[in-house]
PDB file of C-alpha atoms and ligand atoms in Angstrom:
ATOM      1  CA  UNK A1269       0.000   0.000   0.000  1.00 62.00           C
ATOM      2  CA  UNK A1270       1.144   3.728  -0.772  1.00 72.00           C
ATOM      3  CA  UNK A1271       2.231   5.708   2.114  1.00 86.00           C
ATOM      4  CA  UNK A1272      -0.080   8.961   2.242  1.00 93.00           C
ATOM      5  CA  UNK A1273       1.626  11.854   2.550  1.00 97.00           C
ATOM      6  CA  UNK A1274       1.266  15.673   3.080  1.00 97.00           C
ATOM      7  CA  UNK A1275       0.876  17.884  -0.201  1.00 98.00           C
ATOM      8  CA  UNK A1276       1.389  21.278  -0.699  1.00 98.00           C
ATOM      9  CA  UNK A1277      -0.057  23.067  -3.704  1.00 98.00           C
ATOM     10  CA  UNK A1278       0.508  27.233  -3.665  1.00 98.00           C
ATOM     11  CA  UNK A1279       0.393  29.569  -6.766  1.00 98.00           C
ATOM     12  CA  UNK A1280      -1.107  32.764  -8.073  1.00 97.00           C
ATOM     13  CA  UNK A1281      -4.773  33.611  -7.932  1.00 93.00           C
ATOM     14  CA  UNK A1282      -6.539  31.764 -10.675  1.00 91.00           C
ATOM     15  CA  UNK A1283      -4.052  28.924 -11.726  1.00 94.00           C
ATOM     16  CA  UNK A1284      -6.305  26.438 -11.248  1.00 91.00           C
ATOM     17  CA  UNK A1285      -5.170  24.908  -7.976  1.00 95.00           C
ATOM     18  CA  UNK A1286      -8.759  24.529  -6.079  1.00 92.00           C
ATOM     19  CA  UNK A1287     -10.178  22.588  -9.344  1.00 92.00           C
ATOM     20  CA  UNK A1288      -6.943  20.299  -9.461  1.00 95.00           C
ATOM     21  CA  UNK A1289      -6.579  19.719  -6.029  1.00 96.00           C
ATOM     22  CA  UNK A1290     -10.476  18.604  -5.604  1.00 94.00           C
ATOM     23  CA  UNK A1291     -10.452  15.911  -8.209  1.00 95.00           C
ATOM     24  CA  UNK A1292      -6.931  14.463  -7.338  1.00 97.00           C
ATOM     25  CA  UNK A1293      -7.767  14.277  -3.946  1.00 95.00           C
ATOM     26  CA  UNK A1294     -11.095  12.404  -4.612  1.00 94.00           C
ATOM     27  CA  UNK A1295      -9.477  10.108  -7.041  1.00 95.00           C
ATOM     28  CA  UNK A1296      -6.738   9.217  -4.440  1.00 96.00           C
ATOM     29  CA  UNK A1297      -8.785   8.704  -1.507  1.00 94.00           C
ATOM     30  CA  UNK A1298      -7.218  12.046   0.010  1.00 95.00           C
ATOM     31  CA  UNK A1299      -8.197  15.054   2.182  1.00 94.00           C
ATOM     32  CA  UNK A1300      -8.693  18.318   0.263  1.00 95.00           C
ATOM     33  CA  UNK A1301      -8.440  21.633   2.345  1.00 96.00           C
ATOM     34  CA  UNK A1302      -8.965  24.472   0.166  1.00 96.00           C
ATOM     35  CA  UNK A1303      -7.398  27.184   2.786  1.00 98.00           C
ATOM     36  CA  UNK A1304      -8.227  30.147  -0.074  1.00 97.00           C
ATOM     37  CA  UNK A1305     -11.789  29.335   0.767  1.00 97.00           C
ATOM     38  CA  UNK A1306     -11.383  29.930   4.727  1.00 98.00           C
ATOM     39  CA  UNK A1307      -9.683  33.230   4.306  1.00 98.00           C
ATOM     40  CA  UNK A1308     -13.182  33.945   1.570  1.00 98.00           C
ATOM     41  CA  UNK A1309     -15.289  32.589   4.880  1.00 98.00           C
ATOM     42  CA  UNK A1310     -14.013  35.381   7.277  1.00 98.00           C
ATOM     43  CA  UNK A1311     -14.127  37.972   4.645  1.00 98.00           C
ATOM     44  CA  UNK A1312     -17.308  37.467   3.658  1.00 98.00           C
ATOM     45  CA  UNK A1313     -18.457  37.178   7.959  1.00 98.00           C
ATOM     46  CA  UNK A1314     -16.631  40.290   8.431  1.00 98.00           C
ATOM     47  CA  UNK A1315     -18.221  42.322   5.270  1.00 98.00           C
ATOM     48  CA  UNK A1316     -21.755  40.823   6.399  1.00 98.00           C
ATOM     49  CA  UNK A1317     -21.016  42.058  10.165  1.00 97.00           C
ATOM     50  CA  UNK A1318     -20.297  45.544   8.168  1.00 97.00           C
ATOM     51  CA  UNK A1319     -16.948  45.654  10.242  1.00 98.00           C
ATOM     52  CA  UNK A1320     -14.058  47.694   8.488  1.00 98.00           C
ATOM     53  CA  UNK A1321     -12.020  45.664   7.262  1.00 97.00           C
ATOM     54  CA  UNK A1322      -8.538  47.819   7.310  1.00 97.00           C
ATOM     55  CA  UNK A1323      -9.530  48.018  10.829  1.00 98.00           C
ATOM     56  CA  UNK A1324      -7.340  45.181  12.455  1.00 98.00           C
ATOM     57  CA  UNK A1325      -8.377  45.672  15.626  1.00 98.00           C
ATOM     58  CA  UNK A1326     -11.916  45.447  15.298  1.00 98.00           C
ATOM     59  CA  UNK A1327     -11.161  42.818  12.904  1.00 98.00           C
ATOM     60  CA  UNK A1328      -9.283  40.568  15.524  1.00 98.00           C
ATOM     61  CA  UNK A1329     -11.824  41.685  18.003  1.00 98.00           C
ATOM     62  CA  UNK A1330     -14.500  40.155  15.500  1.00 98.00           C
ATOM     63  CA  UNK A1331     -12.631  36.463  15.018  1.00 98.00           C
ATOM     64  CA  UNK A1332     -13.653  35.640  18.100  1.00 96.00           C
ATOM     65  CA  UNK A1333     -16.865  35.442  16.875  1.00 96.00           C
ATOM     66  CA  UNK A1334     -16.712  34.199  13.252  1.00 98.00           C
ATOM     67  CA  UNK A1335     -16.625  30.348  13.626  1.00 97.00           C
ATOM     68  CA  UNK A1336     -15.702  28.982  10.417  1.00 98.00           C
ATOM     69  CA  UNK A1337     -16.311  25.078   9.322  1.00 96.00           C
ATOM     70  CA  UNK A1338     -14.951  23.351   6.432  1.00 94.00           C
ATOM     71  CA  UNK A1339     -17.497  20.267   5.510  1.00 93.00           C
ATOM     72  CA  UNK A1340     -16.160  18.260   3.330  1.00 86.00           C
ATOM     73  CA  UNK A1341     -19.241  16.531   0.773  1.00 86.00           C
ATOM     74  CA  UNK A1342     -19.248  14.534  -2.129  1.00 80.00           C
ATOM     75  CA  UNK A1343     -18.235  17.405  -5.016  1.00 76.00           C
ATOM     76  CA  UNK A1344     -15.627  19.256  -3.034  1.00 80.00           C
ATOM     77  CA  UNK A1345     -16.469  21.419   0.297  1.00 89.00           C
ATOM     78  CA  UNK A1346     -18.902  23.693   2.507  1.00 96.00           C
ATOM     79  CA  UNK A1347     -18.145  26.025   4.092  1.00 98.00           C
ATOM     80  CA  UNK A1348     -19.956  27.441   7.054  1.00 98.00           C
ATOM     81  CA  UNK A1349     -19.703  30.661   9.202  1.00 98.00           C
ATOM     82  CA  UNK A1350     -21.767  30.635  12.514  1.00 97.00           C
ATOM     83  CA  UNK A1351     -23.156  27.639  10.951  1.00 97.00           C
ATOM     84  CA  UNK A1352     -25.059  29.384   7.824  1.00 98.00           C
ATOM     85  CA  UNK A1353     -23.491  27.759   4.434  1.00 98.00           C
ATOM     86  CA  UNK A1354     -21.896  30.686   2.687  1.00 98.00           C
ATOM     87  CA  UNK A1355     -19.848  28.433   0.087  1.00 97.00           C
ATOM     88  CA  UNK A1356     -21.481  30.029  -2.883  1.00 95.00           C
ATOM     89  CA  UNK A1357     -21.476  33.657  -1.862  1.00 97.00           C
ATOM     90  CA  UNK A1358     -18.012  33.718  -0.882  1.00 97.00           C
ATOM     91  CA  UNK A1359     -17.141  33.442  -4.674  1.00 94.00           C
ATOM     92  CA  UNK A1360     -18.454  36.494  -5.308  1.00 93.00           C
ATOM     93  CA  UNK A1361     -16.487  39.473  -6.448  1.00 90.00           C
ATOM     94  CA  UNK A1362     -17.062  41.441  -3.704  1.00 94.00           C
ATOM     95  CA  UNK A1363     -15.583  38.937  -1.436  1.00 97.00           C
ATOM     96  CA  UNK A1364     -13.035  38.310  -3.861  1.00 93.00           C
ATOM     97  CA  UNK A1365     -12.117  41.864  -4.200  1.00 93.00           C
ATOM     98  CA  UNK A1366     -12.022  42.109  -0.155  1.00 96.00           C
ATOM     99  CA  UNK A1367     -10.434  39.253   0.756  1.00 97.00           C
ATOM    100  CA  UNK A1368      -6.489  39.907   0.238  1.00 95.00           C
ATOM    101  CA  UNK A1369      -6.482  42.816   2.466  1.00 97.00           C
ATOM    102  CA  UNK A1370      -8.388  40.662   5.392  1.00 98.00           C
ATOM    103  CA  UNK A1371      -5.405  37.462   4.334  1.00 97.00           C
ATOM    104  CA  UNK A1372      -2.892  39.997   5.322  1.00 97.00           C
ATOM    105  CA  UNK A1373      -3.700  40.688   8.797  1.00 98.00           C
ATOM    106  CA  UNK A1374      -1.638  38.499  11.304  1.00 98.00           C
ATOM    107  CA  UNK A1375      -4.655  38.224  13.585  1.00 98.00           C
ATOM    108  CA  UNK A1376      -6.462  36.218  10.758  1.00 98.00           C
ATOM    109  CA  UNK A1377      -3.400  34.394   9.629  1.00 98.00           C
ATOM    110  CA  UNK A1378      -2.848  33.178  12.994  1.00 98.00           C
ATOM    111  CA  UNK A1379      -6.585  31.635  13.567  1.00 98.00           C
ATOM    112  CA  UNK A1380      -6.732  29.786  10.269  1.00 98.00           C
ATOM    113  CA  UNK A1381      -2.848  28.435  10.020  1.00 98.00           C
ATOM    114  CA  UNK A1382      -3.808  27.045  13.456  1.00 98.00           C
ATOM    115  CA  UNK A1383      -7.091  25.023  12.144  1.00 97.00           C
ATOM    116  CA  UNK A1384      -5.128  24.414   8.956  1.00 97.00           C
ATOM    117  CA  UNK A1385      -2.357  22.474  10.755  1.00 98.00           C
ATOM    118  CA  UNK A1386      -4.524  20.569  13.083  1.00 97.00           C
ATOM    119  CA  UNK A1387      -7.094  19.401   9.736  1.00 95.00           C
ATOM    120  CA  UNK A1388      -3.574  18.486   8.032  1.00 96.00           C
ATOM    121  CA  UNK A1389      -2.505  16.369  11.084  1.00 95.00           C
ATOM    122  CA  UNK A1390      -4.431  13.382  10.148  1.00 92.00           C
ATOM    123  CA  UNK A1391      -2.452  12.547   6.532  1.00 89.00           C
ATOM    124  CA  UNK A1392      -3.367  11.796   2.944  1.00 96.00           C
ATOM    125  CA  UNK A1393      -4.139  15.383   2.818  1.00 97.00           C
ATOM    126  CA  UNK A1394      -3.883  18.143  -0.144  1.00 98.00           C
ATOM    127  CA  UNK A1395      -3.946  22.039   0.919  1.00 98.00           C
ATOM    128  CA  UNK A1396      -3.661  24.552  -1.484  1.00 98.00           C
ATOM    129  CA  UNK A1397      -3.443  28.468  -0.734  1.00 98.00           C
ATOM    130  CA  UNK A1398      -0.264  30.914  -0.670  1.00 97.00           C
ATOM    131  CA  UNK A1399       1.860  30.053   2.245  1.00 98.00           C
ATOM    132  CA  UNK A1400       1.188  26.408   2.389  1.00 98.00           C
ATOM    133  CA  UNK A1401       4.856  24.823   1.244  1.00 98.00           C
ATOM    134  CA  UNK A1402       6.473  28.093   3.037  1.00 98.00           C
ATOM    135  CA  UNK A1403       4.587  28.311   6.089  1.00 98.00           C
ATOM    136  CA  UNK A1404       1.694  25.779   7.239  1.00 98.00           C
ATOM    137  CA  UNK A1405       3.291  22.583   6.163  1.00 98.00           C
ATOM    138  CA  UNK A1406       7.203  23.616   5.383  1.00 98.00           C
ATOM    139  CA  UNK A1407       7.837  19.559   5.920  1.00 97.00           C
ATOM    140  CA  UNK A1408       5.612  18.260   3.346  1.00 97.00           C
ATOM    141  CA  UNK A1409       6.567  15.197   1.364  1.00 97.00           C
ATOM    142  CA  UNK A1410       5.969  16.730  -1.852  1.00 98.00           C
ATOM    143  CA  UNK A1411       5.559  20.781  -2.798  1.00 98.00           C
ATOM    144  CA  UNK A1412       3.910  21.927  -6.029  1.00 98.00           C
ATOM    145  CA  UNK A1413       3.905  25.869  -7.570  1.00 98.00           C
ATOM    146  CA  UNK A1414       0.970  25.955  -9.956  1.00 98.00           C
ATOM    147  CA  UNK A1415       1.357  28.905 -12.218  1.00 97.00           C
ATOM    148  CA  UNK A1416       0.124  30.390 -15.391  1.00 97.00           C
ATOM    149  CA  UNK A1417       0.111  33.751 -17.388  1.00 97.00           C
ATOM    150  CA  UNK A1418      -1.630  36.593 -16.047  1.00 96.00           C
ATOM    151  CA  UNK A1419      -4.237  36.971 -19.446  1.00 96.00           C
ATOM    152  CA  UNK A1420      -4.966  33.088 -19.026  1.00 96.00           C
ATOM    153  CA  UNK A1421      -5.532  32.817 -15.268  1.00 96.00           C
ATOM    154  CA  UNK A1422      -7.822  35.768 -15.991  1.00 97.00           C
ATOM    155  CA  UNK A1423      -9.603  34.127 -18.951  1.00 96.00           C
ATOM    156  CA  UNK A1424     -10.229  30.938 -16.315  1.00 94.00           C
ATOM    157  CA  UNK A1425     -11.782  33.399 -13.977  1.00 93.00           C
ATOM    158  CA  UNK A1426     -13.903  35.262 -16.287  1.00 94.00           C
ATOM    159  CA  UNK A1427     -15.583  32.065 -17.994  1.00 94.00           C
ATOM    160  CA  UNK A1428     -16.630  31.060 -14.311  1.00 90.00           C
ATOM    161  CA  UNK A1429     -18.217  33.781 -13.552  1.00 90.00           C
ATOM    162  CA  UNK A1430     -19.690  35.749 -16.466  1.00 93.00           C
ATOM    163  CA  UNK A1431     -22.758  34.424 -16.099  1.00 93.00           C
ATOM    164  CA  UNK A1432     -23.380  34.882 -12.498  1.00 92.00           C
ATOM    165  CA  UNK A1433     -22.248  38.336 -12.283  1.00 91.00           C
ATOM    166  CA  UNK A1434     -22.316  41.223 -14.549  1.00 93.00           C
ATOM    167  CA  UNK A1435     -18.120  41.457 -15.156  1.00 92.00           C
ATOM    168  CA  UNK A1436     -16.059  41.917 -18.270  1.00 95.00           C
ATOM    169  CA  UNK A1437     -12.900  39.971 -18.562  1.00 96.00           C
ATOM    170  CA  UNK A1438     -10.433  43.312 -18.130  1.00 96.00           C
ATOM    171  CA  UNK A1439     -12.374  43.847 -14.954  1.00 95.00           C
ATOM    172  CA  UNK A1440     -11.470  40.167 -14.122  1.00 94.00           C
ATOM    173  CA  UNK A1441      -7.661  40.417 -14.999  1.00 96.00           C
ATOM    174  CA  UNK A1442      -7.321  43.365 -13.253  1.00 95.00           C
ATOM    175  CA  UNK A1443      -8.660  42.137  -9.592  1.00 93.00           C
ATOM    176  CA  UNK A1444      -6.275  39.030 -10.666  1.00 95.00           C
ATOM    177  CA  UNK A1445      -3.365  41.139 -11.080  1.00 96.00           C
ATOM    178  CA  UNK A1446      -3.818  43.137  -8.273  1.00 95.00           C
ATOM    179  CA  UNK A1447      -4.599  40.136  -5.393  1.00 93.00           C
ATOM    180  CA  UNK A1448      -1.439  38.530  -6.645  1.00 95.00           C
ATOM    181  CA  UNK A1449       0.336  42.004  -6.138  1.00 96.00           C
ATOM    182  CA  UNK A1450      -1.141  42.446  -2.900  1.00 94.00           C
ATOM    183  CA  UNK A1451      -0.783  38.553  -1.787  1.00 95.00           C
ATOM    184  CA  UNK A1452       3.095  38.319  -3.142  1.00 97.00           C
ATOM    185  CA  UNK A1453       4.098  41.992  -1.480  1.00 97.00           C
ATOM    186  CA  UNK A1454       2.401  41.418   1.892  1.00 96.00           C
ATOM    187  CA  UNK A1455       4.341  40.885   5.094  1.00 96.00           C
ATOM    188  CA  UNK A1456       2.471  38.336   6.210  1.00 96.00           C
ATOM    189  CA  UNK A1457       3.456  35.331   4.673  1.00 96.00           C
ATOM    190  CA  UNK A1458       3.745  36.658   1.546  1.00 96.00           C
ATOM    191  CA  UNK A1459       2.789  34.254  -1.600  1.00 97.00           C
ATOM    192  CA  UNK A1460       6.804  32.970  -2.670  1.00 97.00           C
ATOM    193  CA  UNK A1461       7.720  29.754  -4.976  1.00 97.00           C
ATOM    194  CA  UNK A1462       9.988  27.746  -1.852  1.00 98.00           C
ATOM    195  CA  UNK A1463      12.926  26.615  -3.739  1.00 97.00           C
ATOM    196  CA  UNK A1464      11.725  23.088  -2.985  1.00 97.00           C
ATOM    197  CA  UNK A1465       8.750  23.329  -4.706  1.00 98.00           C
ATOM    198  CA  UNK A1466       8.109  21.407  -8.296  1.00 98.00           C
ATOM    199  CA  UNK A1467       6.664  24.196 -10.861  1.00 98.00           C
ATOM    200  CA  UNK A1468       3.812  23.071 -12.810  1.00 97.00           C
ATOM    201  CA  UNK A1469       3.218  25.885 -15.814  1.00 96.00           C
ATOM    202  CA  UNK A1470      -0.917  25.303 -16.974  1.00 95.00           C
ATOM    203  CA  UNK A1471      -0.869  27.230 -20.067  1.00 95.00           C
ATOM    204  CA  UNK A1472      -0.857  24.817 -22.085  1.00 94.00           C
ATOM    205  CA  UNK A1473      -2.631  22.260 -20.147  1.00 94.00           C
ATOM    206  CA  UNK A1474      -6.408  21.015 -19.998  1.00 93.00           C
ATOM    207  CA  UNK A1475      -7.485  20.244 -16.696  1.00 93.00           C
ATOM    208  CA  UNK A1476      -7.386  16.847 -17.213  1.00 95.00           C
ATOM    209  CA  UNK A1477      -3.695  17.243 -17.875  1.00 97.00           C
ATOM    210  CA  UNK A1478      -2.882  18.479 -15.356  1.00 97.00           C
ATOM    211  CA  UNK A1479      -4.943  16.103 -12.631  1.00 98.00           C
ATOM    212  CA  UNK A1480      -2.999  13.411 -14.161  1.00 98.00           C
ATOM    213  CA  UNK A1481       0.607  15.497 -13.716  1.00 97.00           C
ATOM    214  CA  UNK A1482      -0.153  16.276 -10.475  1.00 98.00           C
ATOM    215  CA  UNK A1483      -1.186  12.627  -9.615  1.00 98.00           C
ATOM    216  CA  UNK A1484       1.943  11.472 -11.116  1.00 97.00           C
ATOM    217  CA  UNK A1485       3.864  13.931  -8.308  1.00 98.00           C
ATOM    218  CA  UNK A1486       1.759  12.313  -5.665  1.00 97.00           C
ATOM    219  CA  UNK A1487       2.644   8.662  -6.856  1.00 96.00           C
ATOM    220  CA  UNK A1488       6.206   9.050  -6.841  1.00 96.00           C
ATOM    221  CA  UNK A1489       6.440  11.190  -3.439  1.00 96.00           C
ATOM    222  CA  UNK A1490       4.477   8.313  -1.642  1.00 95.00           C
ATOM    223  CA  UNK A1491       7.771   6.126  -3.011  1.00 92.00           C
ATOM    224  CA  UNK A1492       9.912   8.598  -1.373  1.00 86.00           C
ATOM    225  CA  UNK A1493      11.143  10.267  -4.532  1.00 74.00           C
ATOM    226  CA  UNK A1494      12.417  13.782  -5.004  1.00 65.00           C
ATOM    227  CA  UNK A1495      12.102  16.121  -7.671  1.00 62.00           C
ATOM    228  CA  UNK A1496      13.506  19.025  -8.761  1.00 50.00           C
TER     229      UNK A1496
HETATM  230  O1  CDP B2497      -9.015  30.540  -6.006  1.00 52.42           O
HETATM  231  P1  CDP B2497      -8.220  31.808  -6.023  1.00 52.42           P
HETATM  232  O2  CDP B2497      -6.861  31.576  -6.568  1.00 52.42           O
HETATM  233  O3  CDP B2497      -8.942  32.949  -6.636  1.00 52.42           O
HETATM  234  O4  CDP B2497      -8.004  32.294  -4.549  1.00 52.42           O
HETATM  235  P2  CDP B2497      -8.230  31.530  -3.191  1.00 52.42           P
HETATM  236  O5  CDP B2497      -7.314  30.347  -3.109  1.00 52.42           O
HETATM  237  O6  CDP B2497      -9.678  31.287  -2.999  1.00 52.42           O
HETATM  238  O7  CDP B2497      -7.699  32.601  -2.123  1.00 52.42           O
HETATM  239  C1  CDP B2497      -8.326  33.832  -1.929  1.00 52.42           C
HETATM  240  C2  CDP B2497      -7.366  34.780  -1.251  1.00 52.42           C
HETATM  241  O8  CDP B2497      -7.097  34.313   0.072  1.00 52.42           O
HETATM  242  C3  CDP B2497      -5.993  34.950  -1.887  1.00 52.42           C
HETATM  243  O9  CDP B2497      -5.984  35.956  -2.890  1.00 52.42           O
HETATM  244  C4  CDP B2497      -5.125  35.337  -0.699  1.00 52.42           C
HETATM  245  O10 CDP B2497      -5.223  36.725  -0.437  1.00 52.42           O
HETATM  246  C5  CDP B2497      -5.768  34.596   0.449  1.00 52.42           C
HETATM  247  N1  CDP B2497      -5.070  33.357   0.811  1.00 52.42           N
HETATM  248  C6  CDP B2497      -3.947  33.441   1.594  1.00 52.42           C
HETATM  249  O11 CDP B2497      -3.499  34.539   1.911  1.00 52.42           O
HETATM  250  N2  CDP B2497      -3.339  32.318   2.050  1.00 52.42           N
HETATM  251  C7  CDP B2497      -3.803  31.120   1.716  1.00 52.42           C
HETATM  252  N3  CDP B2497      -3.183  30.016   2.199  1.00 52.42           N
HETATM  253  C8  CDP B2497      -4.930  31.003   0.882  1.00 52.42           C
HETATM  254  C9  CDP B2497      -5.539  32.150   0.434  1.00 52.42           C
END
C-alpha cells in the first residue's frame, strides 16, 4: 500500500489549484483543504457584520466570533460561518475583491494556520493556498507551484463567472493582477515559490492534464522520490 503523505499546492490567484486539487484528492482517496476558501469565509463574515475591514483591531476583536467550518461533501467542500453555508457567496467578487487585504492581517493568519495544521494532522491530505509549502506545512513530502500567465488565469476566472455576475474579462484580470500584487508583497506570509517546490506551468494544459501530472507527483512522493 502507498504511504499517504502531506501535499502542498501554492500559486497565483486563478491557476487552477482549487479545481486540481479537488479531483486528485477524490481520485486518491485524500483530504482536500482548500485554505483560499477559509480566508473567503471570514471575509465574507466580516463584510456581512459591516466591520471595516482595514480596521485590524476590530477585525481581531471580531474572530472571536466568526466560527468557520470546512465540511467536506461529495463534489468538493462547505463552508460554514456561525453555521449558515456561505460556500457560494463567498465566490463572489465582492468577497473576492475584499479578501487579500483581510489574508494579510496576522490576527487572521494566525486563527486559520492554526485550524489548517490541526485538519492536516491526520495525513493523505492536499492544501492549497499561498503560504502552504512556506509556512503551514514547510515539511511536506511533496511541494507543487501551480502557475500560469496573467491573461490566461484571468480568462479561467472570467468564464466562471460571467454568467453569475455582470463582469467583463479586463475587470477580471485586473482584480487578478492586483490580489497577486497584494498577496506576493504582503508581510504576512507573503505568496513565494519555496525553492523546494516542483513548478507546474498550466498554459498549455487542460485540466485533465494536469490532474494526471499532479497525480503522477503524488505517486512518486508516496515512493519517497524527489524532484527538482
Ligand atoms: O481561487 P483563487 O486563486 O482565486 O483564490 P483563493 O485560493 O480562494 O484565495 C483567496 C485569497 O485568500 C488569496 O488571494 C489570498 O489573499 C488569500 N489566501 C492566503 O493569503 N493564504 C492562503 N493560504 C490562501 C488564500
Amino acid at each position: 500500500m502507498n504511504r499517504r503523505i502531506s501535499v502542498a499546492i501554492d500559486g497565483p490567484a486563478g491557476a487552477g489549484k482549487s479545481s486540481i486539487s479537488k479531483v486528485v484528492a477524490k481520485q486518491l482517496g485524500y483530504l482536500y483543504i482548500d485554505t483560499g476558501a477559509m480566508y473567503r469565509g471570514i471575509t465574507w463574515a466580516l463584510l456581512d457584520q459591516e466591520i471595516e475591514i482595514s480596521d485590524t483591531a476590530a477585525v481581531k476583536a471580531a474572530l472571536d466570533h466568526i466560527e468557520l467550518q470546512l465540511v467536506p461533501v461529495e463534489d468538493g467542500l462547505r463552508v460554514l460561518v456561525n453555521n449558515r453555508d456561505v460556500s457560494k457567496e463567498i465566490r463572489t467578487q465582492y468577497v473576492t475583491s475584499h479578501v487579500s487585504q483581510v489574508a494579510a492581517q496576522k490576527a487572521v493568519r494566525t486563527k486559520l494556520v492554526e485550524m489548517q495544521r490541526s485538519m492536516a494532522s491526520v495525513g493523505g491530505v492536499i492544501l492549497d493556498g499561498r503560504d502552504i509549502g512556506s509556512v503551514v506545512l514547510p515539511d511536506a513530502e511533496l511541494k507543487v507551484y501551480l502557475t500560469a500567465s496573467v491573461e490566461t488565469r484571468g480568462h479561467r476566472r472570467w468564464l466562471e463567472l460571467k454568467d453569475k455576475e455582470d463582469i467583463t474579462l479586463e475587470e477580471v484580470c485586473r482584480t487578478v493582477a492586483d490580489r497577486d500584487t497584494m498577496d506576493m508583497e504582503r508581510k504576512e506570509s507573503p505568496l513565494i515559490c519555496v525553492d523546494d517546490a516542483v513548478v507546474v506551468e498550466t498554459d498549455h494544459l487542460s485540466i485533465e492534464e494536469t490532474v494526471q501530472k499532479l497525480t503522477e507527483l503524488i505517486r512518486n512522493a508516496e515512493k519517497g522520490e524527489r524532484h527538482g
